[in-house]
Coordinates of C-alpha atoms in Angstrom, one line a residue:
M1 CA 59.0 129.7 101.7
T2 CA 59.2 127.0 104.6
S3 CA 62.7 125.5 105.3
I4 CA 63.3 122.5 107.3
L5 CA 66.8 121.3 108.5
G6 CA 67.0 117.5 109.1
I7 CA 69.8 116.3 111.3
S8 CA 71.0 112.6 112.1
A9 CA 73.7 112.1 114.6
F10 CA 75.2 110.2 117.6
Y11 CA 75.0 106.5 116.4
H12 CA 76.8 106.4 112.8
D13 CA 77.0 108.5 109.6
S14 CA 75.8 111.8 111.0
A15 CA 74.4 114.2 108.3
A16 CA 72.4 117.2 107.7
S17 CA 69.8 118.0 104.9
I18 CA 67.7 121.0 104.0
I19 CA 64.2 121.0 102.1
N20 CA 62.4 124.3 101.0
N21 CA 58.7 124.1 100.5
G22 CA 59.1 120.0 100.3
K23 CA 62.1 120.3 97.8
I24 CA 65.2 118.7 98.4
I25 CA 68.0 121.3 98.4
S26 CA 71.0 119.7 99.7
A27 CA 72.2 117.0 101.9
A28 CA 75.7 115.8 102.9
Q29 CA 77.3 113.4 105.6
E30 CA 79.7 114.8 108.3
E31 CA 82.5 112.3 107.5
R32 CA 83.1 114.0 104.3
F33 CA 84.2 117.1 106.1
T34 CA 86.0 115.8 109.1
R35 CA 87.8 112.9 107.0
I36 CA 86.7 110.7 109.8
K37 CA 84.8 107.7 108.3
H38 CA 81.3 106.9 109.6
D39 CA 81.9 110.2 111.7
S40 CA 78.9 109.9 114.3
K41 CA 79.3 113.4 116.1
Y42 CA 77.0 116.2 115.7
P43 CA 77.3 117.3 112.2
H44 CA 78.6 120.8 112.5
N45 CA 80.2 121.1 109.0
A46 CA 77.3 119.4 107.3
V47 CA 74.8 121.9 108.9
N48 CA 77.1 124.6 108.0
F49 CA 77.2 123.4 104.2
V50 CA 73.5 123.0 103.8
L51 CA 72.8 126.5 105.4
K52 CA 75.3 128.1 103.3
H53 CA 74.2 126.3 100.2
S54 CA 70.5 127.4 100.8
N55 CA 71.7 131.1 101.8
L56 CA 70.1 130.7 105.0
K57 CA 71.0 131.6 108.4
L58 CA 70.2 129.1 111.1
S59 CA 67.7 131.8 112.8
E60 CA 65.9 131.9 109.3
V61 CA 65.0 127.9 109.2
D62 CA 61.4 127.4 110.1
H63 CA 61.9 123.8 111.7
I64 CA 64.8 121.6 113.0
V65 CA 64.1 118.0 112.9
F66 CA 66.0 115.1 114.5
F67 CA 65.9 111.8 113.0
E68 CA 64.9 109.8 116.2
K69 CA 63.4 110.0 119.6
P70 CA 66.2 109.7 122.4
F71 CA 63.5 109.1 125.1
L72 CA 62.3 105.9 123.4
K73 CA 65.8 104.6 122.9
F74 CA 66.6 105.2 126.5
E75 CA 63.3 103.2 127.4
R76 CA 64.9 100.2 125.3
L77 CA 68.1 100.3 127.0
L78 CA 66.7 100.4 130.5
E79 CA 64.1 97.4 129.7
T80 CA 66.9 95.6 127.9
Y81 CA 69.0 95.5 131.0
V82 CA 66.0 94.7 133.3
A83 CA 65.2 91.7 131.0
F84 CA 68.7 90.3 130.8
A85 CA 69.8 91.3 134.2
P86 CA 72.2 90.5 136.0
K87 CA 74.0 90.2 132.6
G88 CA 75.2 93.1 130.7
F89 CA 75.9 95.0 133.9
L90 CA 79.3 96.0 132.4
Q91 CA 77.6 97.6 129.1
F92 CA 75.1 99.3 131.2
T93 CA 77.5 100.9 133.2
K94 CA 79.6 102.1 130.4
S95 CA 76.6 103.6 128.5
M96 CA 74.7 105.0 131.4
P97 CA 77.0 108.1 132.1
I98 CA 76.8 109.2 128.5
W99 CA 73.1 108.7 128.4
L100 CA 72.4 110.7 131.4
K101 CA 75.1 113.4 130.7
E102 CA 74.2 113.8 127.0
K103 CA 71.9 111.8 125.1
L104 CA 68.6 111.9 127.2
F105 CA 68.7 115.6 127.1
Q106 CA 69.3 115.9 123.4
K107 CA 66.9 118.8 122.9
K108 CA 69.1 121.0 125.2
L109 CA 72.4 119.3 123.6
L110 CA 71.1 120.0 120.0
F111 CA 70.1 123.5 121.0
N112 CA 73.6 124.4 122.3
H113 CA 75.1 122.9 119.1
L114 CA 72.8 124.8 117.1
K115 CA 73.7 128.1 118.5
E116 CA 77.2 127.6 117.4
H117 CA 76.0 128.2 113.9
D118 CA 74.3 131.5 114.6
S119 CA 74.0 133.6 117.9
D120 CA 70.6 134.8 116.9
F121 CA 69.1 131.5 116.9
N122 CA 67.2 131.3 120.3
N123 CA 64.0 129.4 119.7
E124 CA 64.2 126.0 121.2
N125 CA 60.7 125.1 120.0
K126 CA 61.8 125.0 116.6
I127 CA 63.4 121.6 117.5
C128 CA 61.3 118.6 117.2
F129 CA 62.0 114.8 116.9
S130 CA 60.9 112.1 114.2
E131 CA 61.0 108.3 115.0
H132 CA 64.0 106.4 113.5
H133 CA 62.0 103.8 111.3
L134 CA 59.7 106.6 110.1
S135 CA 62.6 108.7 109.0
H136 CA 63.9 105.7 107.2
A137 CA 60.5 105.1 105.5
A138 CA 59.8 108.9 104.7
S139 CA 63.2 109.1 103.0
A140 CA 62.5 106.2 101.0
F141 CA 58.9 107.2 99.9
F142 CA 58.4 110.9 99.7
P143 CA 61.4 111.4 97.2
S144 CA 60.2 108.0 95.2
P145 CA 58.5 108.1 91.7
F146 CA 55.5 106.5 93.2
E147 CA 52.2 107.9 94.3
E148 CA 51.5 104.8 96.3
A149 CA 53.9 102.3 97.7
V150 CA 54.5 99.7 100.4
I151 CA 57.7 100.5 102.1
L152 CA 59.9 98.2 104.0
T153 CA 62.8 99.4 106.2
A154 CA 65.3 97.2 108.0
D155 CA 68.6 98.1 109.7
G156 CA 70.1 97.1 113.1
V157 CA 67.8 99.0 115.4
G158 CA 66.2 102.4 115.8
E159 CA 64.5 103.1 119.2
W160 CA 62.7 99.7 119.2
A161 CA 61.8 98.9 115.7
T162 CA 64.5 97.0 113.7
T163 CA 62.3 95.9 110.6
T164 CA 59.0 97.9 109.7
V165 CA 56.3 97.7 106.9
A166 CA 54.7 101.0 106.0
V167 CA 52.0 102.1 103.5
G168 CA 52.6 105.5 101.6
K169 CA 49.8 107.3 99.5
G170 CA 50.0 110.9 98.2
N171 CA 51.5 112.9 101.3
Q172 CA 50.7 110.3 103.8
L173 CA 52.7 107.4 105.2
E174 CA 51.6 105.1 107.9
I175 CA 53.8 102.4 109.7
K176 CA 51.6 99.2 109.7
K177 CA 53.7 96.8 111.4
E178 CA 57.2 96.3 113.4
I179 CA 59.6 93.9 114.5
H180 CA 61.4 94.7 117.7
F181 CA 64.8 94.6 119.2
P182 CA 66.4 92.3 120.1
H183 CA 65.3 90.6 116.6
S184 CA 67.1 92.4 114.0
L185 CA 68.1 91.2 110.7
G186 CA 70.6 94.1 110.7
L187 CA 72.2 92.9 113.6
L188 CA 72.3 89.2 112.7
Y189 CA 74.2 90.5 109.6
S190 CA 76.6 92.6 111.7
A191 CA 77.2 89.7 114.0
F192 CA 78.6 87.8 111.1
T193 CA 80.6 90.9 109.9
Y194 CA 82.2 91.0 113.4
Y195 CA 82.7 87.0 113.3
T196 CA 84.7 87.2 110.0
G197 CA 86.8 89.7 111.3
F198 CA 85.3 92.9 109.7
K199 CA 84.1 96.2 111.3
V200 CA 80.6 96.4 112.5
N201 CA 78.5 99.2 110.7
S202 CA 81.4 99.5 108.1
G203 CA 82.3 96.0 106.8
E204 CA 78.9 94.8 105.8
Y205 CA 79.5 95.4 102.2
K206 CA 82.8 93.3 102.4
L207 CA 80.8 90.6 103.6
M208 CA 78.5 90.6 100.7
G209 CA 81.4 90.9 98.3
L210 CA 82.9 88.0 100.0
A211 CA 80.0 85.8 99.7
P212 CA 80.2 84.6 96.0
Y213 CA 83.7 83.1 96.6
G214 CA 81.9 80.8 99.2
N215 CA 79.2 78.0 99.5
P216 CA 76.4 78.5 101.6
I217 CA 77.1 75.2 103.9
Y218 CA 76.3 76.8 107.2
E219 CA 72.8 77.7 106.2
N220 CA 71.2 75.3 108.4
K221 CA 73.5 76.1 111.5
I222 CA 72.4 80.0 110.9
K223 CA 68.7 78.8 111.0
K224 CA 69.4 77.8 114.7
L225 CA 70.0 81.3 115.4
I226 CA 67.0 82.7 113.5
D227 CA 63.5 81.2 113.3
I228 CA 62.1 82.4 110.0
K229 CA 58.2 82.4 109.5
D230 CA 56.6 81.9 106.2
D231 CA 55.7 85.9 105.8
G232 CA 59.3 86.6 106.6
S233 CA 58.9 87.7 110.3
F234 CA 61.6 86.3 112.3
M235 CA 63.0 85.8 116.0
L236 CA 66.5 85.4 116.9
D237 CA 67.7 82.9 119.6
Q238 CA 69.6 85.4 122.1
N239 CA 71.7 82.6 123.6
Y240 CA 74.1 82.9 120.7
F241 CA 74.4 86.7 120.8
N242 CA 76.2 89.3 122.9
Y243 CA 74.9 92.6 121.7
S244 CA 72.1 93.2 124.2
T245 CA 74.2 92.6 127.3
G246 CA 77.9 92.7 126.1
L247 CA 80.5 94.5 124.4
T248 CA 80.8 92.0 121.4
M249 CA 78.5 90.9 118.8
T250 CA 78.7 87.2 119.4
N251 CA 79.5 84.6 122.4
T252 CA 81.1 81.3 122.8
K253 CA 78.0 79.5 122.2
F254 CA 78.1 80.9 118.8
N255 CA 81.8 80.1 118.4
H256 CA 81.0 76.4 119.6
L257 CA 78.2 76.4 116.9
F258 CA 80.4 77.3 113.9
G259 CA 83.6 75.7 115.2
Q260 CA 85.9 78.7 115.3
K261 CA 86.6 81.8 117.2
P262 CA 85.8 85.3 115.5
R263 CA 88.7 86.0 112.9
D264 CA 91.4 88.5 114.3
P265 CA 92.0 90.8 111.2
K266 CA 95.4 91.7 112.6
K267 CA 96.4 88.1 112.6
D268 CA 94.2 85.7 110.8
Q269 CA 93.8 85.4 107.0
L270 CA 90.7 85.0 105.5
T271 CA 90.0 81.5 104.3
Q272 CA 87.3 79.3 102.7
F273 CA 85.7 79.1 106.1
H274 CA 85.1 82.7 106.1
M275 CA 83.9 82.6 102.5
D276 CA 81.5 79.9 103.3
I277 CA 80.3 81.7 106.1
A278 CA 79.8 84.8 104.2
A279 CA 77.6 82.8 101.4
S280 CA 75.7 81.3 104.2
I281 CA 74.5 84.6 105.9
Q282 CA 73.9 86.4 102.7
K283 CA 71.6 83.4 101.5
V284 CA 69.7 83.6 104.7
T285 CA 69.2 87.4 104.8
E286 CA 67.9 87.3 100.9
E287 CA 65.7 84.5 102.2
V288 CA 64.2 86.7 104.7
M289 CA 64.0 89.8 102.4
I290 CA 62.2 88.0 99.6
K291 CA 59.8 86.1 102.1
L292 CA 59.0 89.8 103.5
A293 CA 58.7 91.1 100.1
K294 CA 56.3 88.4 98.8
A295 CA 54.3 88.7 102.2
I296 CA 53.7 92.4 101.9
R297 CA 52.9 92.4 98.2
K298 CA 50.2 89.8 98.7
E299 CA 48.8 91.6 101.8
Y300 CA 48.5 95.1 100.6
N301 CA 48.2 94.4 96.8
I302 CA 50.4 97.3 95.8
V303 CA 52.7 97.2 92.9
N304 CA 55.5 99.5 94.1
L305 CA 58.1 98.7 96.7
C306 CA 60.5 101.3 98.4
L307 CA 63.4 100.3 100.5
A308 CA 65.6 102.0 103.2
G309 CA 67.5 101.2 106.3
G310 CA 71.1 99.8 106.4
V311 CA 69.8 96.4 104.9
A312 CA 68.5 98.1 101.7
L313 CA 72.2 98.6 101.0
N314 CA 72.4 94.9 100.3
C315 CA 72.1 95.2 96.6
V316 CA 72.4 91.5 96.1
A317 CA 69.3 90.9 98.0
N318 CA 67.7 93.8 96.2
G319 CA 68.4 92.4 93.0
K320 CA 66.9 88.9 93.9
I321 CA 63.6 90.9 94.8
L322 CA 63.9 92.5 91.5
K323 CA 64.4 89.2 89.5
Q324 CA 61.5 87.4 90.9
K325 CA 59.3 90.2 89.8
I326 CA 57.4 90.4 93.4
F327 CA 56.8 93.8 92.8
E328 CA 56.4 95.8 89.4
N329 CA 58.7 98.6 90.4
I330 CA 61.4 99.0 93.3
W331 CA 62.8 102.3 94.5
I332 CA 65.8 102.3 96.9
Q333 CA 66.7 105.7 98.9
P334 CA 70.4 105.9 97.9
A335 CA 71.4 107.1 101.4
A336 CA 69.5 104.2 102.9
G337 CA 71.6 104.2 106.2
D338 CA 71.4 106.6 109.0
A339 CA 72.6 109.7 107.0
G340 CA 69.4 109.5 105.1
G341 CA 67.5 109.5 108.1
S342 CA 68.3 113.3 108.3
L343 CA 66.4 113.6 105.0
G344 CA 63.5 111.4 106.0
A345 CA 62.8 113.3 109.2
A346 CA 62.7 116.7 107.3
L347 CA 60.0 115.2 104.8
A348 CA 57.9 113.6 107.3
L349 CA 57.7 116.9 109.2
W350 CA 56.8 118.6 105.7
H351 CA 54.2 115.9 104.5
I352 CA 52.9 113.9 107.6
E353 CA 52.9 116.5 110.3
Q354 CA 52.0 119.4 108.1
G355 CA 49.9 117.7 105.6
N356 CA 51.5 119.5 102.5
K357 CA 50.8 118.4 99.1
R358 CA 53.2 116.1 97.4
E359 CA 54.3 116.7 93.8
V360 CA 55.4 112.9 92.5
N361 CA 58.3 113.3 90.3
Q362 CA 58.4 110.4 87.4
E363 CA 62.3 110.4 87.6
D364 CA 62.5 110.8 91.7
D365 CA 63.3 113.7 93.5
M366 CA 67.0 112.9 94.7
N367 CA 68.2 115.0 91.8
G368 CA 70.8 111.8 91.1
S369 CA 71.8 112.2 94.7
Y370 CA 74.0 114.9 93.8
L371 CA 73.2 117.0 96.7
G372 CA 76.6 117.8 98.2
S373 CA 79.1 120.6 97.8
E374 CA 80.4 121.7 94.4
F375 CA 83.3 123.8 93.4
S376 CA 83.4 126.5 90.8
Q377 CA 86.4 126.5 88.2
D378 CA 88.1 129.5 90.0
E379 CA 87.6 127.8 93.4
I380 CA 89.5 124.8 91.8
E381 CA 92.1 126.6 90.3
K382 CA 92.9 128.7 93.4
E383 CA 93.0 125.4 95.5
L384 CA 95.2 123.8 92.8
N385 CA 97.6 126.7 92.8
S386 CA 98.2 127.2 96.6
I387 CA 98.8 123.4 96.8
G388 CA 101.6 123.8 94.0
A389 CA 99.6 121.4 91.5
N390 CA 100.7 121.4 88.0
Y391 CA 97.6 121.4 85.8
Q392 CA 96.4 121.8 82.1
T393 CA 93.0 123.4 81.6
F394 CA 90.8 122.3 78.6
D395 CA 87.6 123.1 76.9
Y396 CA 84.5 121.0 77.6
E397 CA 85.1 118.9 74.5
N398 CA 89.0 118.5 74.7
L399 CA 88.3 117.4 78.4
I400 CA 86.0 114.6 77.5
N401 CA 88.1 113.4 74.7
E402 CA 91.5 113.6 76.7
T403 CA 89.9 111.8 79.6
S404 CA 88.1 109.0 77.5
E405 CA 91.6 108.7 75.6
H406 CA 93.5 108.0 78.8
L407 CA 90.7 105.4 79.9
S408 CA 90.9 103.5 76.6
K409 CA 94.8 103.2 77.2
Q410 CA 93.7 101.6 80.8
K411 CA 94.9 104.6 82.7
I412 CA 93.2 105.0 86.0
I413 CA 91.9 108.6 86.7
G414 CA 90.4 110.4 89.8
W415 CA 87.2 112.0 88.5
F416 CA 85.9 115.2 90.5
Q417 CA 83.0 117.0 88.8
G418 CA 80.1 118.7 90.0
R419 CA 78.2 118.0 93.4
M420 CA 79.2 115.5 95.8
E421 CA 76.9 112.5 96.3
F422 CA 74.9 111.9 99.2
G423 CA 75.0 108.2 100.5
P424 CA 77.8 105.6 100.7
R425 CA 78.2 105.4 96.8
A426 CA 80.2 107.3 94.2
L427 CA 78.0 107.9 91.3
G428 CA 80.2 109.8 88.8
G429 CA 80.9 112.9 91.0
R430 CA 83.7 111.9 93.2
S431 CA 84.8 108.7 91.5
I432 CA 87.8 106.6 90.6
L433 CA 87.4 105.4 87.0
G434 CA 89.1 102.6 84.8
D435 CA 88.8 100.5 81.7
P436 CA 86.6 97.5 82.5
R437 CA 88.1 95.5 79.7
S438 CA 91.2 95.2 81.4
D439 CA 91.8 91.8 83.3
K440 CA 94.3 93.4 85.6
M441 CA 92.3 96.4 86.3
Q442 CA 90.3 94.9 89.7
K443 CA 93.5 93.8 91.1
N444 CA 95.4 97.1 90.4
L445 CA 92.5 99.2 91.6
N446 CA 92.2 97.2 95.0
L447 CA 96.1 96.9 95.6
K448 CA 97.6 100.1 94.2
I449 CA 94.8 102.6 94.6
K450 CA 92.3 101.7 97.1
Y451 CA 95.0 99.7 99.4
R452 CA 92.3 97.2 100.2
E453 CA 91.5 93.4 100.2
S454 CA 91.9 92.0 96.5
F455 CA 88.5 90.2 96.7
R456 CA 86.3 93.2 96.8
P457 CA 84.4 93.7 93.3
F458 CA 84.0 97.0 91.4
A459 CA 80.8 98.3 89.9
P460 CA 80.3 99.3 86.3
S461 CA 78.8 102.4 85.4
V462 CA 76.7 101.9 82.0
L463 CA 74.8 104.2 79.4
R464 CA 71.1 103.3 80.3
E465 CA 70.5 102.5 76.6
D466 CA 73.1 99.9 76.4
L467 CA 72.3 98.5 79.7
S468 CA 70.5 95.2 78.3
N469 CA 73.1 94.6 75.8
W470 CA 75.6 94.3 78.5
F471 CA 73.5 92.9 81.7
D472 CA 70.7 90.7 82.4
M473 CA 68.3 93.6 83.3
N474 CA 66.4 96.5 81.9
V475 CA 65.3 98.8 84.7
D476 CA 67.0 102.1 85.9
S477 CA 69.8 101.6 88.6
P478 CA 71.1 105.1 89.1
Y479 CA 72.3 104.5 92.6
M480 CA 74.1 101.1 92.2
L481 CA 72.0 99.4 94.7
L482 CA 70.7 96.5 92.4
V483 CA 72.9 93.3 91.4
S484 CA 72.5 91.7 88.2
D485 CA 74.4 89.1 86.0
I486 CA 76.4 89.8 82.9
N487 CA 74.5 89.1 79.6
P488 CA 75.2 85.8 78.6
A489 CA 76.5 86.9 75.3
K490 CA 79.4 88.9 77.0
K491 CA 80.3 85.7 79.3
F492 CA 83.4 83.9 78.9
E493 CA 82.5 80.1 80.4
M494 CA 84.9 78.8 82.8
N495 CA 86.5 75.4 81.9
D496 CA 86.3 72.3 84.2
E497 CA 89.6 73.0 85.7
Q498 CA 88.6 76.5 86.7
K499 CA 85.6 75.5 88.0
E500 CA 87.5 73.3 90.8
L501 CA 89.3 76.4 91.8
F502 CA 88.7 77.5 95.6
G503 CA 87.9 81.0 96.8
I504 CA 90.3 83.8 95.9
D505 CA 91.9 81.7 93.1
K506 CA 89.0 82.5 91.2
L507 CA 89.6 86.1 91.1
N508 CA 92.0 86.0 88.3
I509 CA 90.1 84.2 85.6
K510 CA 88.6 86.4 83.0
R511 CA 85.0 85.6 82.9
S512 CA 83.7 88.3 80.7
E513 CA 84.5 91.0 77.9
I514 CA 84.3 93.1 80.9
P515 CA 86.5 91.3 83.5
A516 CA 87.2 94.3 85.8
V517 CA 83.6 94.6 86.9
T518 CA 82.5 90.9 86.7
H519 CA 82.3 89.2 90.1
V520 CA 83.3 85.6 90.3
D521 CA 79.5 84.5 90.4
Y522 CA 79.2 86.8 86.9
S523 CA 77.4 89.2 88.8
A524 CA 77.8 93.1 88.9
R525 CA 76.6 96.1 91.0
I526 CA 75.3 98.2 88.2
Q527 CA 74.9 102.1 87.9
T528 CA 72.8 103.2 84.9
V529 CA 73.6 106.7 83.7
N530 CA 71.7 109.0 81.9
K531 CA 72.0 112.4 80.3
K532 CA 69.5 114.2 82.3
T533 CA 71.0 113.6 85.8
N534 CA 74.8 113.5 84.9
K535 CA 75.6 115.0 81.4
R536 CA 79.3 115.3 81.8
Y537 CA 79.7 111.5 83.3
Y538 CA 77.2 110.3 80.3
D539 CA 79.2 112.2 77.7
L540 CA 82.6 110.8 79.2
I541 CA 81.0 107.2 78.8
S542 CA 79.7 107.7 75.4
K543 CA 83.0 109.1 74.1
F544 CA 84.8 105.9 75.7
K545 CA 82.2 104.1 73.8
E546 CA 83.0 105.7 70.7
K547 CA 86.6 104.9 70.8
T548 CA 86.4 101.2 72.3
S549 CA 82.7 100.0 71.4
C550 CA 82.4 99.5 75.2
P551 CA 79.5 101.6 76.9
V552 CA 80.8 100.7 80.3
I553 CA 83.4 102.0 82.8
V554 CA 84.7 101.0 86.2
N555 CA 83.4 103.3 88.8
T556 CA 84.7 103.1 92.5
S557 CA 84.7 105.7 95.1
F558 CA 87.4 108.4 95.1
N559 CA 89.0 107.3 98.3
V560 CA 91.4 104.7 99.9
R561 CA 90.3 102.1 102.4
G562 CA 89.3 103.6 105.5
E563 CA 89.0 107.2 104.2
P564 CA 85.7 109.1 103.5
I565 CA 85.0 109.8 99.8
V566 CA 87.1 113.1 99.0
N567 CA 85.1 116.2 99.4
S568 CA 87.3 119.2 98.2
P569 CA 90.0 119.7 95.6
T570 CA 92.6 119.6 98.2
D571 CA 91.3 116.0 99.4
A572 CA 91.5 115.0 95.7
F573 CA 94.8 116.2 95.2
N574 CA 96.1 114.4 98.4
C575 CA 94.1 111.0 97.3
F576 CA 95.8 111.5 93.9
M577 CA 99.4 112.0 95.2
G578 CA 98.9 109.3 97.7
T579 CA 98.0 106.6 95.6
E580 CA 99.1 105.2 92.0
L581 CA 96.3 107.0 90.0
D582 CA 97.6 108.2 86.8
Y583 CA 95.4 111.2 86.2
L584 CA 93.2 113.5 88.0
V585 CA 90.4 115.3 86.4
I586 CA 89.0 118.0 88.2
G587 CA 86.5 120.6 86.9
N588 CA 88.2 121.5 83.6
C589 CA 91.5 120.8 84.6
I590 CA 93.5 117.4 83.9
L591 CA 96.7 116.6 86.3
D592 CA 99.2 114.4 85.0
K593 CA 101.0 112.4 87.8
N594 CA 104.5 112.5 86.0
K595 CA 104.5 116.3 85.8
Q596 CA 103.7 116.8 89.7
D597 CA 106.3 118.0 92.2
P598 CA 107.8 114.5 93.7
N599 CA 108.1 116.4 97.0
L600 CA 104.2 116.7 97.2
K601 CA 103.9 112.7 97.2
K602 CA 101.8 111.5 100.2
D603 CA 102.5 108.2 102.2
Y604 CA 98.6 107.3 102.1
T605 CA 98.9 103.7 103.0
K606 CA 99.0 104.7 106.9
E607 CA 96.9 107.8 106.7
F608 CA 93.5 106.2 107.7
E609 CA 92.4 103.8 110.1
L610 CA 91.4 100.5 108.2
D611 CA 87.7 99.9 108.1

């Protein structure tokens, strides 16, 4: 058996993955263990986890592969400085010492970190390096259900590439073309994330969630920043940006163009202006992605599309590509960001470098993305006892029945079952669940549970066989990476008075039979659930349907704003006691908030730095 350890680190979302003979065994982000969101440090805990899960010592691992090439990245940094000099000297002087001390000699740095796991590990030659976008492309193609596909990757920046097109066939994958830094769709989107007062590399999904509240009236102004060709390739006018040379994303010329300074999240409220900006950049991003998709479909005449890179988490754009039927099939890597690079790097080494055969799995090879840690019933009870939790244990049938009963009475539930998800989305392993029929659920979840902005939408988990009765879509979406509209039969049309409302005022209007998961534009970010990948979650939704005739439940990640998704029973209990969750269902145990020791209550509102 050949085992390969993949590592991504030192930018954001550090992670580790292990594959054995090409089969994906385990993968996890470091943030889940350290409780630091988007943790970028060497993933010590994640490496420990994947090794332990595979019953391997590090010295027994055959290859260790890092997801990008530090020398190429360093070259980009130097060349960018030379190209823009003397601008950018401050940024250059800040980054150089870190590069010269740590990043440039990454093999040595990695070797020293790796030795901490196993003193018997002494072979530096086991460490090798992939390329950033090759890692993304490999993470999208090799686990996909396709024998052949065209692969589109887009993010901020790797070494030089920001967007790539590759073709995969069998066990081979070749990058055909690239767009290079400083021209980047990911950095353009992040510039607007920064401008609207959200955190770069963290708040992009907020910008996407804000977009339906606005109108894209700044589209033409954005097109002064980006020159989009018919084939979707593009160039950014660097006169408006500061990311190449400064310590911010945008500059005063950018501010003048749009007429305002960047929003200060500590002082400035979100206004209609920010909603219109969000709508405008979302529309331009969709235009680029659709043009790219159409051009590569025509050029390569391949019917399957795979997506990865941070931009592939823009599920609204993905939904538009799907709706336009540009490709027959689309598959998106659930850990599309840098975390997934750890997995892609390992798969690239196994298939491309070593030429090993690839078995195509018609479902896909990600195991529902349930690749993280898992706790036995004994371990769960041991942790709960040591905390002083009050719980009741149920057999399987009664657990499902009790939980669905609480949900049907509009109670909010922390759900901790099976293996933790890999990637940014909770998919029914570490989730907070609610009743989608409630018109107060969205507001309550945002303000009382998640402690976050009221405009943020929630996703529905729906039984796969009931999907098209409730949503305008009929393809699998197991990873919550496609957006579609509510089925017209389930919609409530707005009256003229309601249509006139602005921005956030639209939020409180009941727009469908499942208002808690219906965004203001009648869209929803859908997760389809099937029995094969998550039986317990499937059975819960089925029982809820039996009681309510509704095969949909609200699913959001089990955490508060600024906190990584919970990883251990203790994390879950802390979040349960720090929020207004009604019940915690963990393994075969149900915890009732009213029966807990009030001294164990936590003040969670200040626990985590806001994202």
